[in-house]
Amino acid sequence: MRILVIDDDPGDRLLLAESLKLALGPGAFELVEASDFDQGLNALALESVDVCFLDYRLGGRSGIELLEAAQQRQTLVPTIMLTGLGDEDLAVQALKAGAVDYLRKGLLTPELAAKAVDHARGIHERERERIAMMGALKREIRFSSTILNNSFDGIGVVGQSGKIRYMNPALMELLGLSGTPPQCLDQLDGEVDAAADQIEALKSYLKDALRRGIGPEKVLAFSGQAGRRWRRLRLSPMPGGEFILNVQDVTAQRERELRLVAYKRRLEEDLRAAAAIQSSLLPDGSLQSENVRYGWAFHPAQAIGGDILNVYPLPEKHVGLYLIDVMGHGVSAAMLATTIHNFLHNDRSRLVQRSDGEVRIVPPGDLLEMLNVHFPFNRFERYFTMACMLLDSRTGELSYANAGHTTPFRVRADGCVAPLDGRGPFVGLETHTSYDTNYSFLAPGDKVVLFSDGVVEMADSRGRFFGQERLLNVLTGNAGRSPQELVETLMQALDAFAGMANARDDISLLCVEYAPRGR
């Protein structure tokens, strides 16, 4: 600890030094001495002392003058005023001038000196803490002010009565205000850069929110010289009953949302149109005859799907049928399914070949080989499965081929169900692939059932699949129903099994019955 003694009397300086040694101990402090006004003022500024004992009289000048001069230099050292007089007015002057204590020389004892030092140091420490806290507070205020003044968000403080306590520059700009901020909400009339009804909407929101103590977020449109702008208003309570008003310019976000809504609307319209087009490619019932009856169902997982099915007439009383399942679902899968349909039906030579007056219906295996050549994976980046069949409605002869598709079933009139085996690879995965054409005969009343894998893979809320066993039970128990009734019964079973769970894949069913002479 360094103690400064400013006194023009050497004897008084010596006496004080001895008293401090007795009170504090000879090694407890370092003594710095000054004998006149100028030396003392310099010592206060340069010596880094902890406590100062200052004589009231310094030749022709006073210790009070020295204190005042030190304060002007912002030299803050706890100072104890010494005097040989017992004048109370002098003590008051000294304390007002910045001294922390006042002692009479004639009454000075080591104990009083020690107490004065401790008291001075305590006051000094508290003052240093206060100054540090004030400095930190000022820095915090400057920091907060910088944030508020440079924020892109408008921020204000409003009382419950509608009194406006604060508005940052961004809030003034967002509300189209200039000059002095309004004192209350009612003064917003005629100053906001917006139409009168928009001003009233703003004031109504704020007053209602203030009355209830909180307000929901609200977006208002303001039209002014800058065009139509959207502002998001939020009100949150502060301690003491006031509220923070936060206003954001959300014009860009709002315009993006409006564009997104318009885009979504156009997309939905396009999907509805695409779904209508896809539906137009499905069987229309015109082929129902005295020898062939059929029913079908098509339920895409989305608006449109990657499944496609068809029943179509061919020469010499033959009927062609197929069910295609393109990998995935949605727009891209539906586009490929539609492309495959058009490929098969827009050029009849792909289904029927004519040469030298003879007609040859392309066998199902050959048809799959043709599709495999024209729809390679490296071109369309998708593969598909397909079950295709050819039925002679005069004899019941059935020829069929399968490219990786779920195995179709033959359902006899007596309820016996048997698979139509013979699967080949997916269409499009392998460049040089051959597919076998298989043959069977349908008896009157027999049916063939084709379905996509979305049927057996339909899952309930617990993740369990519908599966092939449930499918076979439905087919066996409803073998005597008409094709459309059988399809509808199976769809009902799927709906009951799935409950509230949504289908994760397209669901397609096709049932064709050989029914000669209207059986």
XYZ file of C-alpha atoms in Angstrom:
519
model
C 0.000 0.000 0.000
C 1.310 3.487 -0.893
C 0.339 6.410 1.338
C 0.887 10.014 0.232
C 1.348 12.771 2.839
C 1.019 16.367 1.565
C 2.094 18.787 4.320
C 4.441 21.795 4.316
C 5.528 21.083 7.918
C 8.300 18.407 8.105
C 7.539 17.771 11.756
C 3.890 17.051 11.063
C 4.888 14.694 8.232
C 7.249 12.845 10.576
C 4.626 12.622 13.328
C 2.063 11.183 10.903
C 4.588 8.678 9.573
C 5.347 7.417 13.086
C 1.645 7.116 13.910
C 1.063 5.044 10.739
C 4.018 2.771 11.579
C 2.594 2.129 15.027
C -0.900 1.534 13.638
C -0.127 -0.475 10.490
C 3.346 -1.793 11.049
C 6.565 -0.458 9.492
C 6.437 -2.865 6.480
C 2.733 -2.490 5.748
C 3.004 0.615 3.595
C 5.301 2.789 1.526
C 5.334 6.495 2.373
C 5.398 9.176 -0.345
C 5.892 12.805 0.806
C 5.068 16.176 -0.814
C 5.829 19.526 0.853
C 3.795 22.003 -1.203
C 0.777 22.403 -3.465
C 2.418 21.619 -6.804
C 4.354 18.610 -5.521
C 1.173 17.240 -3.984
C -0.900 17.701 -7.149
C 1.747 15.970 -9.250
C 2.133 13.162 -6.734
C -1.630 12.517 -6.817
C -1.493 12.207 -10.584
C 1.769 10.284 -10.989
C 2.630 8.260 -7.885
C -0.230 5.698 -7.988
C -1.001 6.076 -4.314
C -3.806 4.319 -2.445
C -4.513 6.877 0.333
C -3.662 10.569 0.747
C -3.317 12.635 3.949
C -3.692 16.308 2.939
C -2.977 19.308 5.188
C -5.591 22.050 4.997
C -2.942 24.787 4.869
C -0.170 24.600 2.225
C 1.702 27.890 2.491
C -0.427 30.482 0.745
C -2.912 27.908 -0.656
C -5.390 25.407 0.812
C -5.870 21.706 0.645
C -9.433 22.259 -0.607
C -8.033 24.017 -3.676
C -5.746 21.072 -4.266
C -8.708 18.647 -4.042
C -10.668 20.684 -6.568
C -7.692 20.803 -8.918
C -7.221 17.027 -8.612
C -10.885 16.394 -9.437
C -10.579 18.547 -12.531
C -7.742 16.267 -13.610
C -9.996 13.289 -12.742
C -7.450 12.092 -10.191
C -9.446 9.865 -7.827
C -7.484 9.085 -4.641
C -9.271 8.736 -1.273
C -8.101 11.777 0.679
C -8.134 12.489 4.443
C -8.082 16.201 5.298
C -5.768 17.229 8.197
C -6.006 20.499 10.092
C -4.994 21.949 13.372
C -8.372 23.680 13.668
C -11.618 22.290 15.014
C -13.885 24.180 12.635
C -16.967 22.108 11.611
C -17.627 24.357 8.621
C -14.143 23.538 7.429
C -14.894 19.835 7.727
C -18.062 20.228 5.645
C -16.144 22.152 2.975
C -13.506 19.434 2.856
C -16.061 16.654 2.439
C -17.884 18.597 -0.262
C -14.605 19.124 -2.060
C -14.068 15.360 -2.239
C -12.330 14.366 1.007
C -13.491 11.085 2.519
C -12.556 11.953 6.136
C -11.478 14.858 8.357
C -8.947 14.618 11.247
C -7.502 17.168 13.688
C -3.756 16.964 14.051
C -3.785 17.564 17.791
C -6.124 14.614 18.359
C -4.461 12.211 15.910
C -3.583 8.809 17.397
C -2.304 5.661 15.719
C -5.728 4.078 16.152
C -7.495 7.021 14.490
C -4.942 7.004 11.668
C -5.529 3.281 11.052
C -9.300 3.673 11.086
C -9.061 6.619 8.708
C -6.923 4.580 6.291
C -9.350 1.619 6.360
C -12.337 3.912 5.947
C -10.720 5.759 3.045
C -9.741 2.564 1.271
C -13.243 1.116 1.724
C -14.843 4.219 0.294
C -12.348 4.219 -2.555
C -13.017 0.556 -3.355
C -16.756 1.101 -3.414
C -16.296 4.166 -5.604
C -14.146 2.196 -8.011
C -16.818 -0.498 -8.176
C -19.493 2.132 -8.766
C -17.463 3.733 -11.530
C -16.829 0.336 -13.124
C -20.536 -0.509 -12.959
C -21.469 2.840 -14.433
C -18.967 2.324 -17.214
C -20.347 -1.149 -17.947
C -23.886 0.232 -17.885
C -22.982 2.992 -20.311
C -21.338 0.492 -22.637
C -24.417 -1.736 -22.441
C -26.676 1.229 -23.198
C -24.492 2.217 -26.159
C -24.514 -1.391 -27.367
C -28.312 -1.673 -27.069
C -28.814 1.704 -28.711
C -26.591 0.670 -31.616
C -28.671 -2.487 -32.113
C -31.983 -0.635 -31.939
C -30.871 2.210 -34.174
C -29.413 -0.096 -36.824
C -32.022 -2.868 -36.705
C -33.974 -3.583 -39.876
C -36.951 -4.441 -37.680
C -39.121 -1.639 -36.402
C -39.131 -1.611 -32.594
C -41.203 0.584 -30.325
C -42.443 0.753 -26.734
C -46.136 1.478 -26.169
C -48.047 1.905 -22.913
C -51.470 0.447 -22.174
C -53.026 3.897 -22.622
C -51.621 4.083 -26.144
C -48.785 6.389 -25.205
C -45.748 5.868 -27.439
C -42.595 5.936 -25.373
C -40.030 4.976 -28.008
C -39.672 4.348 -31.737
C -36.432 3.312 -33.393
C -35.531 4.723 -36.837
C -36.583 1.517 -38.612
C -40.082 1.696 -37.091
C -40.423 5.321 -38.155
C -39.407 4.356 -41.689
C -41.605 1.234 -41.866
C -44.655 3.232 -40.798
C -43.843 6.052 -43.188
C -43.215 8.572 -40.396
C -40.735 11.429 -40.376
C -39.660 14.127 -37.965
C -40.591 13.825 -34.293
C -42.167 10.487 -33.276
C -45.870 10.750 -32.351
C -46.683 10.819 -28.647
C -49.620 8.411 -28.834
C -51.442 6.110 -31.250
C -54.089 8.693 -32.118
C -51.378 10.926 -33.577
C -50.713 8.377 -36.322
C -53.582 9.908 -38.337
C -52.395 11.519 -41.516
C -48.745 10.581 -41.014
C -48.579 6.925 -41.979
C -47.823 6.400 -45.680
C -51.007 4.430 -46.266
C -54.699 4.792 -46.893
C -57.027 5.781 -44.054
C -58.535 2.302 -43.704
C -55.067 0.786 -43.362
C -54.173 3.314 -40.647
C -57.356 2.381 -38.799
C -56.530 -1.340 -39.152
C -53.111 -0.692 -37.596
C -54.524 1.361 -34.723
C -57.364 -1.096 -34.164
C -54.922 -3.989 -33.872
C -52.713 -2.135 -31.413
C -55.557 -0.851 -29.252
C -57.242 -4.245 -29.095
C -53.951 -5.949 -28.246
C -53.161 -3.384 -25.558
C -56.614 -3.784 -24.040
C -56.273 -7.559 -23.828
C -52.683 -7.396 -22.690
C -51.338 -9.380 -25.633
C -51.960 -9.526 -29.361
C -51.673 -12.295 -31.942
C -49.273 -11.813 -34.802
C -50.897 -9.923 -37.667
C -49.862 -9.048 -41.205
C -51.201 -5.808 -42.686
C -50.861 -4.401 -46.187
C -49.859 -0.758 -46.624
C -50.060 1.023 -49.965
C -48.047 4.159 -50.442
C -45.527 5.792 -52.698
C -43.272 2.738 -52.453
C -46.102 0.494 -53.661
C -47.843 -2.236 -51.742
C -45.879 -3.332 -48.696
C -46.659 -5.999 -46.113
C -45.873 -5.491 -42.428
C -45.914 -8.144 -39.709
C -46.952 -6.742 -36.306
C -46.241 -8.431 -32.981
C -46.830 -7.154 -29.457
C -45.169 -8.624 -26.368
C -45.470 -7.478 -22.724
C -42.678 -5.819 -20.749
C -42.276 -5.543 -16.967
C -44.135 -2.484 -15.736
C -47.171 -2.783 -18.005
C -45.660 -1.498 -21.246
C -45.386 -3.445 -24.491
C -42.747 -3.960 -27.147
C -44.099 -3.418 -30.648
C -42.153 -5.248 -33.334
C -42.855 -4.455 -36.999
C -41.149 -6.306 -39.839
C -41.281 -5.657 -43.565
C -42.301 -9.076 -44.885
C -43.145 -7.926 -48.400
C -40.594 -10.210 -50.071
C -41.703 -13.199 -47.992
C -45.383 -12.439 -48.611
C -44.846 -12.098 -52.337
C -42.992 -15.431 -52.363
C -45.892 -17.021 -50.486
C -48.410 -15.579 -52.943
C -46.321 -16.810 -55.886
C -46.091 -20.229 -54.222
C -49.856 -20.343 -53.705
C -50.414 -19.396 -57.351
C -47.854 -21.979 -58.464
C -49.459 -24.634 -56.278
C -52.869 -23.767 -57.736
C -51.523 -24.090 -61.273
C -49.801 -27.338 -60.364
C -53.020 -28.743 -58.906
C -54.872 -27.730 -62.066
C -52.187 -29.401 -64.181
C -52.368 -32.538 -62.036
C -56.153 -32.642 -62.360
C -55.797 -32.317 -66.120
C -53.110 -35.025 -66.155
C -55.304 -37.271 -63.999
C -58.187 -36.764 -66.431
C -55.899 -37.670 -69.329
C -54.638 -40.742 -67.506
C -58.196 -41.799 -66.668
C -59.132 -41.507 -70.330
C -56.571 -44.213 -71.119
C -58.226 -46.726 -68.813
C -60.848 -49.223 -70.056
C -64.238 -47.629 -70.724
C -66.343 -50.788 -70.686
C -67.000 -50.813 -74.421
C -65.340 -54.216 -74.815
C -67.793 -56.019 -72.527
C -69.260 -58.804 -74.705
C -71.119 -62.059 -74.494
C -67.799 -63.910 -74.125
C -65.674 -61.557 -72.028
C -66.525 -59.535 -68.933
C -64.092 -57.502 -66.861
C -63.771 -55.069 -63.962
C -60.941 -52.891 -62.758
C -59.822 -50.360 -60.154
C -57.116 -47.725 -60.314
C -56.143 -45.728 -57.190
C -52.887 -43.769 -57.506
C -51.045 -42.865 -54.311
C -50.966 -39.261 -55.547
C -53.106 -37.379 -58.052
C -51.602 -39.441 -60.824
C -49.682 -42.700 -60.672
C -47.231 -44.971 -62.378
C -49.688 -47.815 -62.992
C -51.585 -48.279 -66.245
C -53.926 -51.087 -67.298
C -56.013 -51.847 -70.330
C -58.323 -54.356 -72.029
C -58.496 -54.028 -75.811
C -59.915 -55.920 -78.809
C -57.740 -57.742 -81.301
C -58.509 -59.551 -84.560
C -60.109 -62.981 -84.692
C -62.102 -62.547 -81.471
C -58.997 -62.133 -79.343
C -58.780 -59.808 -76.344
C -55.535 -58.304 -75.073
C -54.987 -57.197 -71.503
C -52.100 -55.929 -69.421
C -51.177 -54.214 -66.197
C -47.996 -52.103 -65.971
C -46.339 -50.831 -62.792
C -43.614 -48.206 -63.330
C -40.988 -47.872 -60.601
C -42.060 -45.111 -58.186
C -45.174 -42.995 -58.422
C -46.157 -39.423 -59.125
C -45.666 -37.285 -62.215
C -42.530 -38.848 -63.704
C -43.837 -42.404 -63.276
C -47.229 -41.400 -64.751
C -45.539 -39.787 -67.764
C -43.654 -42.990 -68.528
C -46.796 -45.111 -68.038
C -48.666 -42.865 -70.478
C -45.778 -43.054 -72.952
C -45.856 -46.858 -72.830
C -49.628 -46.871 -73.397
C -49.279 -44.585 -76.405
C -46.425 -46.685 -77.759
C -48.627 -49.795 -77.684
C -51.855 -48.323 -79.043
C -50.921 -45.486 -81.401
C -49.280 -47.913 -83.808
C -51.335 -51.093 -84.075
C -48.478 -52.872 -85.862
C -46.843 -53.324 -82.481
C -49.780 -55.522 -81.420
C -50.851 -56.986 -84.755
C -48.574 -57.786 -87.695
C -49.972 -58.149 -91.217
C -48.025 -59.777 -94.048
C -49.152 -61.294 -97.350
C -52.780 -61.081 -96.298
C -52.166 -62.935 -93.075
C -52.772 -61.513 -89.615
C -50.453 -62.378 -86.744
C -51.179 -61.212 -83.203
C -47.898 -60.510 -81.399
C -47.482 -63.061 -78.570
C -47.110 -61.623 -75.029
C -43.455 -62.704 -74.740
C -42.538 -60.994 -78.007
C -44.390 -57.868 -76.904
C -42.286 -57.678 -73.725
C -39.089 -58.101 -75.744
C -40.152 -55.195 -77.973
C -40.827 -52.974 -74.968
C -37.485 -53.912 -73.416
C -35.697 -52.655 -76.543
C -37.612 -49.372 -76.759
C -37.602 -48.463 -73.054
C -34.055 -49.034 -71.747
C -33.222 -47.817 -68.238
C -30.300 -45.681 -69.437
C -32.735 -43.610 -71.494
C -35.699 -43.202 -69.140
C -33.880 -43.843 -65.811
C -36.799 -46.010 -64.749
C -37.796 -49.613 -65.192
C -41.249 -51.147 -65.039
C -42.970 -54.468 -64.478
C -45.708 -55.796 -66.720
C -48.084 -58.716 -66.864
C -49.661 -59.071 -70.323
C -52.119 -61.660 -71.666
C -53.928 -62.690 -74.824
C -57.351 -64.409 -74.560
C -59.126 -66.180 -77.389
C -62.750 -65.448 -76.564
C -63.904 -68.333 -78.806
C -61.897 -71.135 -77.179
C -60.722 -69.787 -73.824
C -57.055 -70.201 -74.766
C -54.911 -67.880 -72.656
C -51.336 -66.932 -73.509
C -49.382 -64.785 -71.077
C -45.951 -63.434 -70.139
C -44.600 -61.676 -67.068
C -41.773 -59.120 -66.745
C -41.007 -58.979 -63.024
C -44.642 -58.301 -62.120
C -46.597 -59.695 -59.178
C -47.856 -63.122 -60.194
C -51.441 -63.037 -61.554
C -53.988 -65.599 -60.374
C -56.461 -67.809 -62.127
C -59.714 -68.017 -60.172
C -61.908 -70.951 -61.119
C -65.665 -70.811 -60.807
C -65.526 -73.339 -57.926
C -63.266 -71.032 -55.885
C -59.967 -72.749 -56.610
C -57.193 -70.158 -57.001
C -53.896 -70.926 -58.773
C -50.945 -68.719 -59.760
C -50.045 -68.120 -63.393
C -46.307 -68.647 -62.954
C -43.499 -67.678 -65.277
C -41.771 -64.407 -64.377
C -38.972 -62.795 -66.378
C -36.755 -59.767 -65.601
C -37.990 -56.186 -65.306
C -38.455 -54.295 -68.550
C -35.542 -51.964 -69.305
C -32.848 -53.331 -66.992
C -31.152 -55.727 -69.409
C -30.444 -54.958 -73.061
C -30.788 -58.465 -74.496
C -33.564 -60.290 -72.693
C -36.035 -62.916 -73.871
C -39.437 -63.571 -72.344
C -41.339 -66.848 -72.503
C -44.952 -66.980 -73.619
C -46.926 -69.384 -71.435
C -50.233 -71.067 -72.323
C -53.316 -72.220 -70.492
C -57.063 -72.672 -71.072
C -59.851 -70.987 -69.178
C -63.054 -72.878 -68.531
C -66.327 -70.967 -68.717
C -66.653 -68.826 -65.601
C -62.897 -68.752 -64.909
C -61.268 -65.421 -64.183
C -57.755 -64.027 -64.298
C -56.782 -61.382 -61.743
C -53.882 -58.987 -62.337
C -52.768 -56.550 -59.635
C -49.918 -54.195 -58.783
C -47.647 -54.778 -55.787
C -49.415 -51.899 -54.017
C -52.195 -54.379 -53.204
C -50.181 -56.926 -51.212
C -47.928 -54.181 -49.793
C -50.790 -52.066 -48.454
C -49.849 -51.418 -44.795
C -52.014 -50.707 -41.775
C -51.212 -48.240 -38.970
C -48.958 -50.846 -37.294
C -46.900 -51.378 -40.447
C -48.301 -54.844 -41.251
C -48.801 -55.720 -44.933
C -52.094 -56.903 -46.423
C -50.136 -59.758 -47.960
C -50.890 -62.534 -50.391
C -52.748 -64.744 -47.904
C -55.478 -62.149 -47.313
C -55.657 -61.571 -51.075
C -56.196 -65.290 -51.724
C -58.892 -65.476 -49.041
C -60.835 -62.663 -50.734
C -60.480 -64.278 -54.177
C -61.492 -67.715 -52.906
C -64.486 -66.442 -50.978
C -65.824 -64.317 -53.835
C -65.047 -66.435 -56.869
C -68.710 -66.520 -57.960
C -69.079 -62.739 -58.116
C -68.861 -60.734 -61.331
C -65.435 -59.266 -62.196
C -66.381 -55.748 -61.086
C -67.998 -57.040 -57.865
C -64.858 -59.056 -57.105
C -62.658 -55.995 -57.660
C -64.876 -53.827 -55.442
C -64.930 -56.476 -52.701
C -61.144 -56.621 -52.739
C -60.901 -52.793 -52.548
C -63.262 -52.808 -49.564
C -61.069 -55.400 -47.857
C -58.017 -53.208 -48.455
C -59.764 -50.125 -47.034
C -60.917 -52.030 -43.950
C -57.418 -53.388 -43.367
C -55.595 -50.075 -43.803
C -58.004 -48.015 -41.686
C -56.740 -44.439 -41.519
C -53.340 -45.286 -43.024
C -52.670 -43.828 -46.454
C -51.571 -45.971 -49.360
C -47.837 -45.636 -50.005
C -48.014 -46.983 -53.568
C -50.393 -47.035 -56.491
C -53.105 -49.694 -56.347
C -54.358 -51.278 -59.571
C -56.612 -54.288 -60.129
C -57.840 -55.955 -63.318
C -60.172 -58.956 -63.384
C -61.207 -60.605 -66.691
C -63.743 -63.454 -66.907
C -64.139 -65.915 -69.720
C -67.923 -66.088 -70.032
C -68.988 -67.663 -73.347
C -72.614 -67.099 -74.346
C -73.156 -64.587 -71.554
C -72.469 -66.974 -68.695
